Each structure stands twice: as structure tokens, then as C-alpha cells.
Amino acid sequence: MNRFEGHGVLITGAGRGIGAAVAHRLAAEGAHVLITDIDVASAEKVAGEIREQGAVARAFFCDVGDRAAVEAAVAHAVEEFGRLDVLVNNAYACHPDADLFEDEDDEAWARDLDLSLTGAYRCCKAALPHLVASGRGAVVNIGSVNGVQDFGNHAYSAAKAGLISLTRTLAGHAGPRGVRVNLVAPGTVRTRAWSERGRNPDAVRELYPLGRVGEPADIAAAVAFLASRDAAWVTGAVLPVDGGITAVNTGFRRTAP
């Protein structure tokens, strides 16, 4: 399939994990992809991998906490590709919870909200005129099951819940202008973020009705659907890609008398 032939795409936080998988998936379907990240070396590595497959990819620095950096990234995408059709807001921050809520650090809380929620706001604001001009614009936000249920991480969860609300309100605003806005809510996904914290995501696989944790490619497939014309009549949607964990309490079912 080449559902994104000739599409210009910008993905934030795409130097690794879910963002990198999304970049590979959309590029494989014909997209011209701008891979943005604060870690430019990682972004360059992903872009190089995609170019080796014969697709078009560029890397660019973007700190979603900096409005000027966001605007520069959007402008660069339009300059490189001649248009911007798809924005994928994947960048985030997530600090560990304090043992007691009252001991939460205000600066860490503010950073999680700024990068995970306000960062997406900045990107949407900068990209929207170009998405409108494309005539087929789409925004896909990467949320989390944390925005729907309690899985810990107070600030991150609040930010992802806010991102769900932003998705819906922006869908209502942008829909009449021809731009669709949707959100993918992943459950536990096997990324480097787990190993960096010394944790094994497979430790929770039995909590999932489908018996495994997610892979970045699972999320990328959902993003590709929502960004494509296959989802032409879908906007304001929250799509759980979570192995069923928000639908079925497997742990309770297994232990209940």
C-alpha cells in the first residue's frame, strides 16, 4: 500500500521507540517524513535507516517545549516537502511518582505537562494552517491508557487525559476546515524507556487479555490507519491499542472466587 504517497509528515520524539516505528511505517507507505527529536543523532540514525529502504526522510532538531523550535520544525517540513499533510504528536515526558503525592516536585510536574500536553498544543498551532492548506490534513496524538484509567504517574496521566480533551476540542474546531484529529492510547509497549528504568515490560504481560505487551509496530499500524484516508470519516476518536487492558480486568478475573 502507498496510502501516503506524496504526503509530508512531521513526527515529534521520533528518534526511537514508538515515534521511530511510526516514521518507518509511514515512509514505507510513501510518506516523506521529517523525524524530529531533541536527540538529533538518534533522529539522523532513524532517517538514515529509512533512506536505506529507498524512502524519503529527514532529521531535524525539535524541542516541543520551545515554541520557536516547533515553528522552525514545521517550517522546515514545508520547505523540504512542499506541504504538510500529517502531524504525529509523540514527544512526551514522564517522571516517576513520589512515594506520597504531597511530595511531588512542582518542576517535574510542570515539565511533564508542558512536554506531553502543551508541546502537542504548540505543534498543532504551528502546523494547522499547513494541514488546512493540504486539503487532507490529519493530526494523530499519541496518548496513553494512563489518560483513561489509573496506572500511576500522576503528572503524565493528567497530561495524557488533557491530550484526549484537546483531541476532541480541536477535532470540532478543525473538522469544518478539512483536518481530522484523533488519538491513539497505547498500553504497555516494549520500548527503551522500560530498560532505562531497569524494568521489564513482560512482567505485566499476564495482565493483558491478549497475553502480551505491545510492540512499537502495533502503535504505528494504528497511527497509519488514523492518518490515512481509510479513516476519512473518523475524527475526535480515542483508539485504545492496549491488548484489551482497559476493557477487561484480567487480574481480577483470574483471582476472583
PDB file of C-alpha atoms in Angstrom, residues 9-245:
ATOM      1  CA  VAL A   9       4.684  14.148   7.593  1.00  0.00           C
ATOM      2  CA  LEU A  10       6.181  15.569  10.786  1.00  0.00           C
ATOM      3  CA  ILE A  11       6.658  13.313  13.824  1.00  0.00           C
ATOM      4  CA  THR A  12       7.874  14.550  17.195  1.00  0.00           C
ATOM      5  CA  GLY A  13      10.002  12.427  19.524  1.00  0.00           C
ATOM      6  CA  ALA A  14      10.770  10.122  16.608  1.00  0.00           C
ATOM      7  CA  GLY A  15      14.384   9.285  17.365  1.00  0.00           C
ATOM      8  CA  ARG A  16      13.425   5.980  18.964  1.00  0.00           C
ATOM      9  CA  GLY A  17      10.568   3.785  20.171  1.00  0.00           C
ATOM     10  CA  ILE A  18       7.030   4.479  19.007  1.00  0.00           C
ATOM     11  CA  GLY A  19       7.984   7.609  17.089  1.00  0.00           C
ATOM     12  CA  ALA A  20      10.666   5.776  15.113  1.00  0.00           C
ATOM     13  CA  ALA A  21       8.258   2.927  14.336  1.00  0.00           C
ATOM     14  CA  VAL A  22       5.669   5.411  13.090  1.00  0.00           C
ATOM     15  CA  ALA A  23       8.276   7.053  10.875  1.00  0.00           C
ATOM     16  CA  HIS A  24       9.272   3.694   9.358  1.00  0.00           C
ATOM     17  CA  ARG A  25       5.642   2.688   8.789  1.00  0.00           C
ATOM     18  CA  LEU A  26       4.508   5.906   7.119  1.00  0.00           C
ATOM     19  CA  ALA A  27       7.659   6.126   4.997  1.00  0.00           C
ATOM     20  CA  ALA A  28       7.125   2.541   3.852  1.00  0.00           C
ATOM     21  CA  GLU A  29       3.717   3.664   2.596  1.00  0.00           C
ATOM     22  CA  GLY A  30       5.161   6.527   0.576  1.00  0.00           C
ATOM     23  CA  ALA A  31       5.322   9.429   3.036  1.00  0.00           C
ATOM     24  CA  HIS A  32       8.094  11.992   3.103  1.00  0.00           C
ATOM     25  CA  VAL A  33       8.918  12.044   6.803  1.00  0.00           C
ATOM     26  CA  LEU A  34      10.552  14.678   8.990  1.00  0.00           C
ATOM     27  CA  ILE A  35      11.880  12.922  12.074  1.00  0.00           C
ATOM     28  CA  THR A  36      12.199  15.419  14.899  1.00  0.00           C
ATOM     29  CA  ASP A  37      13.733  14.917  18.311  1.00  0.00           C
ATOM     30  CA  ILE A  38      15.876  16.700  20.881  1.00  0.00           C
ATOM     31  CA  ASP A  39      18.416  13.924  20.215  1.00  0.00           C
ATOM     32  CA  VAL A  40      19.394  14.791  16.653  1.00  0.00           C
ATOM     33  CA  ALA A  41      21.877  11.909  16.388  1.00  0.00           C
ATOM     34  CA  SER A  42      19.094   9.403  17.061  1.00  0.00           C
ATOM     35  CA  ALA A  43      16.814  11.188  14.610  1.00  0.00           C
ATOM     36  CA  GLU A  44      19.556  11.075  11.960  1.00  0.00           C
ATOM     37  CA  LYS A  45      20.005   7.351  12.571  1.00  0.00           C
ATOM     38  CA  VAL A  46      16.305   6.661  12.001  1.00  0.00           C
ATOM     39  CA  ALA A  47      16.245   8.884   8.911  1.00  0.00           C
ATOM     40  CA  GLY A  48      19.268   7.042   7.533  1.00  0.00           C
ATOM     41  CA  GLU A  49      17.604   3.675   8.056  1.00  0.00           C
ATOM     42  CA  ILE A  50      14.540   4.862   6.179  1.00  0.00           C
ATOM     43  CA  ARG A  51      16.584   6.263   3.292  1.00  0.00           C
ATOM     44  CA  GLU A  52      18.386   2.926   3.018  1.00  0.00           C
ATOM     45  CA  GLN A  53      14.974   1.424   2.293  1.00  0.00           C
ATOM     46  CA  GLY A  54      14.532   3.837  -0.606  1.00  0.00           C
ATOM     47  CA  ALA A  55      12.132   6.221   1.116  1.00  0.00           C
ATOM     48  CA  VAL A  56      12.376   9.928   1.879  1.00  0.00           C
ATOM     49  CA  ALA A  57      13.291  11.013   5.397  1.00  0.00           C
ATOM     50  CA  ARG A  58      14.990  13.969   7.011  1.00  0.00           C
ATOM     51  CA  ALA A  59      16.037  14.623  10.602  1.00  0.00           C
ATOM     52  CA  PHE A  60      15.608  17.903  12.452  1.00  0.00           C
ATOM     53  CA  PHE A  61      16.004  19.168  15.993  1.00  0.00           C
ATOM     54  CA  CYS A  62      12.790  19.980  17.811  1.00  0.00           C
ATOM     55  CA  ASP A  63      12.158  20.650  21.479  1.00  0.00           C
ATOM     56  CA  VAL A  64       8.367  20.763  21.797  1.00  0.00           C
ATOM     57  CA  GLY A  65       8.826  22.841  24.933  1.00  0.00           C
ATOM     58  CA  ASP A  66      10.198  25.693  22.796  1.00  0.00           C
ATOM     59  CA  ARG A  67       7.730  27.486  20.530  1.00  0.00           C
ATOM     60  CA  ALA A  68      10.470  28.800  18.249  1.00  0.00           C
ATOM     61  CA  ALA A  69      11.872  25.285  17.790  1.00  0.00           C
ATOM     62  CA  VAL A  70       8.412  23.938  16.973  1.00  0.00           C
ATOM     63  CA  GLU A  71       7.767  26.660  14.425  1.00  0.00           C
ATOM     64  CA  ALA A  72      11.169  26.048  12.859  1.00  0.00           C
ATOM     65  CA  ALA A  73      10.456  22.312  12.547  1.00  0.00           C
ATOM     66  CA  VAL A  74       7.088  22.908  10.877  1.00  0.00           C
ATOM     67  CA  ALA A  75       8.617  25.450   8.502  1.00  0.00           C
ATOM     68  CA  HIS A  76      11.418  23.005   7.664  1.00  0.00           C
ATOM     69  CA  ALA A  77       8.934  20.236   6.853  1.00  0.00           C
ATOM     70  CA  VAL A  78       7.024  22.509   4.494  1.00  0.00           C
ATOM     71  CA  GLU A  79      10.256  23.704   2.888  1.00  0.00           C
ATOM     72  CA  GLU A  80      11.597  20.161   2.421  1.00  0.00           C
ATOM     73  CA  PHE A  81       8.409  18.507   1.211  1.00  0.00           C
ATOM     74  CA  GLY A  82       6.427  21.401  -0.219  1.00  0.00           C
ATOM     75  CA  ARG A  83       3.496  20.637   2.071  1.00  0.00           C
ATOM     76  CA  LEU A  84       2.483  19.231   5.441  1.00  0.00           C
ATOM     77  CA  ASP A  85      -0.313  16.680   5.487  1.00  0.00           C
ATOM     78  CA  VAL A  86       0.160  14.757   8.745  1.00  0.00           C
ATOM     79  CA  LEU A  87       1.339  15.716  12.221  1.00  0.00           C
ATOM     80  CA  VAL A  88       2.059  12.993  14.775  1.00  0.00           C
ATOM     81  CA  ASN A  89       2.491  14.314  18.322  1.00  0.00           C
ATOM     82  CA  ASN A  90       4.570  11.660  20.068  1.00  0.00           C
ATOM     83  CA  ALA A  91       7.034  13.609  22.263  1.00  0.00           C
ATOM     84  CA  TYR A  92       6.411  13.373  25.997  1.00  0.00           C
ATOM     85  CA  ALA A  93       7.961  13.470  29.457  1.00  0.00           C
ATOM     86  CA  CYS A  94       7.190  11.175  32.392  1.00  0.00           C
ATOM     87  CA  HIS A  95       8.833  11.459  35.785  1.00  0.00           C
ATOM     88  CA  PRO A  96       8.411   8.794  38.494  1.00  0.00           C
ATOM     89  CA  ASP A  97       5.879   9.493  41.221  1.00  0.00           C
ATOM     90  CA  ALA A  98       6.990  10.457  44.703  1.00  0.00           C
ATOM     91  CA  ASP A  99       6.013   7.975  47.411  1.00  0.00           C
ATOM     92  CA  LEU A 100       3.497  10.497  48.705  1.00  0.00           C
ATOM     93  CA  PHE A 101       1.515  12.785  46.436  1.00  0.00           C
ATOM     94  CA  GLU A 102       2.226  15.771  48.655  1.00  0.00           C
ATOM     95  CA  ASP A 103       5.927  15.240  47.997  1.00  0.00           C
ATOM     96  CA  GLU A 104       5.539  15.611  44.227  1.00  0.00           C
ATOM     97  CA  ASP A 105       8.055  18.035  42.730  1.00  0.00           C
ATOM     98  CA  ASP A 106       6.405  21.087  41.151  1.00  0.00           C
ATOM     99  CA  GLU A 107       9.075  21.493  38.477  1.00  0.00           C
ATOM    100  CA  ALA A 108       8.855  17.856  37.381  1.00  0.00           C
ATOM    101  CA  TRP A 109       5.050  18.081  37.331  1.00  0.00           C
ATOM    102  CA  ALA A 110       5.186  21.210  35.182  1.00  0.00           C
ATOM    103  CA  ARG A 111       7.685  19.639  32.788  1.00  0.00           C
ATOM    104  CA  ASP A 112       5.519  16.545  32.216  1.00  0.00           C
ATOM    105  CA  LEU A 113       2.507  18.701  31.426  1.00  0.00           C
ATOM    106  CA  ASP A 114       4.489  21.107  29.274  1.00  0.00           C
ATOM    107  CA  LEU A 115       6.101  18.482  27.050  1.00  0.00           C
ATOM    108  CA  SER A 116       3.290  15.915  26.943  1.00  0.00           C
ATOM    109  CA  LEU A 117       0.320  18.283  26.590  1.00  0.00           C
ATOM    110  CA  THR A 118       1.352  21.856  25.874  1.00  0.00           C
ATOM    111  CA  GLY A 119       4.005  20.594  23.449  1.00  0.00           C
ATOM    112  CA  ALA A 120       1.273  18.976  21.354  1.00  0.00           C
ATOM    113  CA  TYR A 121      -0.695  22.227  21.546  1.00  0.00           C
ATOM    114  CA  ARG A 122       2.308  24.156  20.225  1.00  0.00           C
ATOM    115  CA  CYS A 123       2.787  21.713  17.369  1.00  0.00           C
ATOM    116  CA  CYS A 124      -0.889  21.745  16.397  1.00  0.00           C
ATOM    117  CA  LYS A 125      -0.962  25.546  16.482  1.00  0.00           C
ATOM    118  CA  ALA A 126       2.067  25.836  14.199  1.00  0.00           C
ATOM    119  CA  ALA A 127       1.006  23.050  11.837  1.00  0.00           C
ATOM    120  CA  LEU A 128      -2.714  23.729  11.483  1.00  0.00           C
ATOM    121  CA  PRO A 129      -2.587  26.344   8.687  1.00  0.00           C
ATOM    122  CA  HIS A 130      -0.492  23.977   6.574  1.00  0.00           C
ATOM    123  CA  LEU A 131      -2.724  20.989   7.368  1.00  0.00           C
ATOM    124  CA  VAL A 132      -5.733  23.032   6.270  1.00  0.00           C
ATOM    125  CA  ALA A 133      -3.952  24.036   3.057  1.00  0.00           C
ATOM    126  CA  SER A 134      -3.152  20.409   2.223  1.00  0.00           C
ATOM    127  CA  GLY A 135      -6.822  19.523   1.854  1.00  0.00           C
ATOM    128  CA  ARG A 136      -6.216  16.178   3.558  1.00  0.00           C
ATOM    129  CA  GLY A 137      -4.693  17.198   6.863  1.00  0.00           C
ATOM    130  CA  ALA A 138      -4.598  14.852   9.840  1.00  0.00           C
ATOM    131  CA  VAL A 139      -3.269  15.026  13.367  1.00  0.00           C
ATOM    132  CA  VAL A 140      -2.629  11.861  15.342  1.00  0.00           C
ATOM    133  CA  ASN A 141      -1.802  12.351  19.003  1.00  0.00           C
ATOM    134  CA  ILE A 142      -0.064   9.607  20.946  1.00  0.00           C
ATOM    135  CA  GLY A 143      -1.891   9.406  24.264  1.00  0.00           C
ATOM    136  CA  SER A 144      -1.895   6.607  26.803  1.00  0.00           C
ATOM    137  CA  VAL A 145      -4.193   4.333  28.757  1.00  0.00           C
ATOM    138  CA  ASN A 146      -2.954   6.465  31.673  1.00  0.00           C
ATOM    139  CA  GLY A 147      -5.250   9.182  30.407  1.00  0.00           C
ATOM    140  CA  VAL A 148      -8.246   6.880  30.798  1.00  0.00           C
ATOM    141  CA  GLN A 149      -7.541   4.812  33.945  1.00  0.00           C
ATOM    142  CA  ASP A 150      -5.165   4.873  36.877  1.00  0.00           C
ATOM    143  CA  PHE A 151      -1.846   3.250  36.041  1.00  0.00           C
ATOM    144  CA  GLY A 152       0.281   5.591  38.138  1.00  0.00           C
ATOM    145  CA  ASN A 153       2.407   8.596  37.124  1.00  0.00           C
ATOM    146  CA  HIS A 154       0.184  11.469  38.250  1.00  0.00           C
ATOM    147  CA  ALA A 155       1.536  14.259  36.056  1.00  0.00           C
ATOM    148  CA  TYR A 156       1.974  12.130  32.928  1.00  0.00           C
ATOM    149  CA  SER A 157      -1.545  10.758  33.362  1.00  0.00           C
ATOM    150  CA  ALA A 158      -3.025  14.229  33.820  1.00  0.00           C
ATOM    151  CA  ALA A 159      -1.219  15.385  30.692  1.00  0.00           C
ATOM    152  CA  LYS A 160      -2.493  12.435  28.642  1.00  0.00           C
ATOM    153  CA  ALA A 161      -6.049  12.996  29.900  1.00  0.00           C
ATOM    154  CA  GLY A 162      -5.687  16.609  28.834  1.00  0.00           C
ATOM    155  CA  LEU A 163      -4.453  15.451  25.432  1.00  0.00           C
ATOM    156  CA  ILE A 164      -7.658  13.447  24.996  1.00  0.00           C
ATOM    157  CA  SER A 165      -9.662  16.604  25.696  1.00  0.00           C
ATOM    158  CA  LEU A 166      -7.513  18.647  23.301  1.00  0.00           C
ATOM    159  CA  THR A 167      -8.002  15.990  20.627  1.00  0.00           C
ATOM    160  CA  ARG A 168     -11.770  16.282  20.880  1.00  0.00           C
ATOM    161  CA  THR A 169     -11.978  20.056  21.052  1.00  0.00           C
ATOM    162  CA  LEU A 170      -9.510  20.523  18.201  1.00  0.00           C
ATOM    163  CA  ALA A 171     -11.397  17.951  16.129  1.00  0.00           C
ATOM    164  CA  GLY A 172     -14.501  20.081  16.489  1.00  0.00           C
ATOM    165  CA  HIS A 173     -12.633  23.232  15.533  1.00  0.00           C
ATOM    166  CA  ALA A 174     -10.592  21.799  12.665  1.00  0.00           C
ATOM    167  CA  GLY A 175     -13.165  19.453  11.146  1.00  0.00           C
ATOM    168  CA  PRO A 176     -15.002  22.122   9.162  1.00  0.00           C
ATOM    169  CA  ARG A 177     -11.604  23.191   7.804  1.00  0.00           C
ATOM    170  CA  GLY A 178     -10.903  19.688   6.499  1.00  0.00           C
ATOM    171  CA  VAL A 179      -8.498  18.485   9.199  1.00  0.00           C
ATOM    172  CA  ARG A 180      -9.100  15.342  11.247  1.00  0.00           C
ATOM    173  CA  VAL A 181      -7.704  14.968  14.784  1.00  0.00           C
ATOM    174  CA  ASN A 182      -7.529  11.610  16.558  1.00  0.00           C
ATOM    175  CA  LEU A 183      -5.629   9.927  19.371  1.00  0.00           C
ATOM    176  CA  VAL A 184      -4.070   6.508  19.891  1.00  0.00           C
ATOM    177  CA  ALA A 185      -3.978   5.342  23.529  1.00  0.00           C
ATOM    178  CA  PRO A 186      -1.292   2.656  23.931  1.00  0.00           C
ATOM    179  CA  GLY A 187      -0.957   0.307  26.850  1.00  0.00           C
ATOM    180  CA  THR A 188       2.423  -1.098  27.865  1.00  0.00           C
ATOM    181  CA  VAL A 189       4.722  -1.006  24.839  1.00  0.00           C
ATOM    182  CA  ARG A 190       8.183  -2.548  24.644  1.00  0.00           C
ATOM    183  CA  THR A 191      10.483   0.467  24.251  1.00  0.00           C
ATOM    184  CA  ARG A 192      13.855   1.553  25.567  1.00  0.00           C
ATOM    185  CA  ALA A 193      12.137   3.654  28.215  1.00  0.00           C
ATOM    186  CA  TRP A 194      11.467   0.467  30.197  1.00  0.00           C
ATOM    187  CA  SER A 195      15.024  -0.853  30.104  1.00  0.00           C
ATOM    188  CA  GLU A 196      16.384   2.585  31.001  1.00  0.00           C
ATOM    189  CA  ARG A 197      14.370   2.380  34.214  1.00  0.00           C
ATOM    190  CA  GLY A 198      15.612  -1.141  34.877  1.00  0.00           C
ATOM    191  CA  ARG A 199      12.161  -2.630  34.336  1.00  0.00           C
ATOM    192  CA  ASN A 200      10.938  -5.488  32.169  1.00  0.00           C
ATOM    193  CA  PRO A 201       7.631  -4.810  30.396  1.00  0.00           C
ATOM    194  CA  ASP A 202       6.962  -8.541  30.122  1.00  0.00           C
ATOM    195  CA  ALA A 203       6.424  -8.597  33.881  1.00  0.00           C
ATOM    196  CA  VAL A 204       2.904  -7.291  33.241  1.00  0.00           C
ATOM    197  CA  ARG A 205       2.028  -9.302  30.151  1.00  0.00           C
ATOM    198  CA  GLU A 206      -0.311 -11.628  32.037  1.00  0.00           C
ATOM    199  CA  LEU A 207      -2.475  -8.642  32.954  1.00  0.00           C
ATOM    200  CA  TYR A 208      -3.316  -8.211  29.270  1.00  0.00           C
ATOM    201  CA  PRO A 209      -6.205 -10.236  27.828  1.00  0.00           C
ATOM    202  CA  LEU A 210      -4.194 -10.825  24.651  1.00  0.00           C
ATOM    203  CA  GLY A 211      -1.325 -12.239  26.707  1.00  0.00           C
ATOM    204  CA  ARG A 212       1.459  -9.918  25.658  1.00  0.00           C
ATOM    205  CA  VAL A 213       2.622  -6.332  25.840  1.00  0.00           C
ATOM    206  CA  GLY A 214       2.582  -4.132  22.776  1.00  0.00           C
ATOM    207  CA  GLU A 215       5.312  -3.541  20.257  1.00  0.00           C
ATOM    208  CA  PRO A 216       6.032  -0.152  18.650  1.00  0.00           C
ATOM    209  CA  ALA A 217       4.796  -1.569  15.347  1.00  0.00           C
ATOM    210  CA  ASP A 218       1.350  -2.143  16.905  1.00  0.00           C
ATOM    211  CA  ILE A 219       1.041   1.561  17.611  1.00  0.00           C
ATOM    212  CA  ALA A 220       2.483   2.534  14.242  1.00  0.00           C
ATOM    213  CA  ALA A 221      -0.190   0.488  12.476  1.00  0.00           C
ATOM    214  CA  ALA A 222      -2.943   2.315  14.350  1.00  0.00           C
ATOM    215  CA  VAL A 223      -1.382   5.692  13.570  1.00  0.00           C
ATOM    216  CA  ALA A 224      -1.158   4.777   9.884  1.00  0.00           C
ATOM    217  CA  PHE A 225      -4.874   3.952   9.836  1.00  0.00           C
ATOM    218  CA  LEU A 226      -5.964   7.159  11.570  1.00  0.00           C
ATOM    219  CA  ALA A 227      -3.684   9.330   9.436  1.00  0.00           C
ATOM    220  CA  SER A 228      -4.854   7.753   6.178  1.00  0.00           C
ATOM    221  CA  ARG A 229      -7.948   8.265   4.065  1.00  0.00           C
ATOM    222  CA  ASP A 230      -9.136   4.867   5.310  1.00  0.00           C
ATOM    223  CA  ALA A 231     -10.198   6.891   8.360  1.00  0.00           C
ATOM    224  CA  ALA A 232     -11.668   9.726   6.303  1.00  0.00           C
ATOM    225  CA  TRP A 233     -14.850   9.798   8.420  1.00  0.00           C
ATOM    226  CA  VAL A 234     -13.096   9.447  11.774  1.00  0.00           C
ATOM    227  CA  THR A 235     -12.264  12.446  13.927  1.00  0.00           C
ATOM    228  CA  GLY A 236     -12.194  13.159  17.641  1.00  0.00           C
ATOM    229  CA  ALA A 237     -11.698   9.446  18.299  1.00  0.00           C
ATOM    230  CA  VAL A 238      -9.668   7.832  21.076  1.00  0.00           C
ATOM    231  CA  LEU A 239      -8.425   4.456  19.833  1.00  0.00           C
ATOM    232  CA  PRO A 240      -7.151   2.132  22.591  1.00  0.00           C
ATOM    233  CA  VAL A 241      -4.304  -0.028  21.333  1.00  0.00           C
ATOM    234  CA  ASP A 242      -3.799  -1.768  24.630  1.00  0.00           C
ATOM    235  CA  GLY A 243      -4.244  -5.523  24.346  1.00  0.00           C
ATOM    236  CA  GLY A 244      -7.652  -5.153  25.993  1.00  0.00           C
ATOM    237  CA  ILE A 245      -6.440  -3.961  29.388  1.00  0.00           C
TER     238      ILE A 245
END
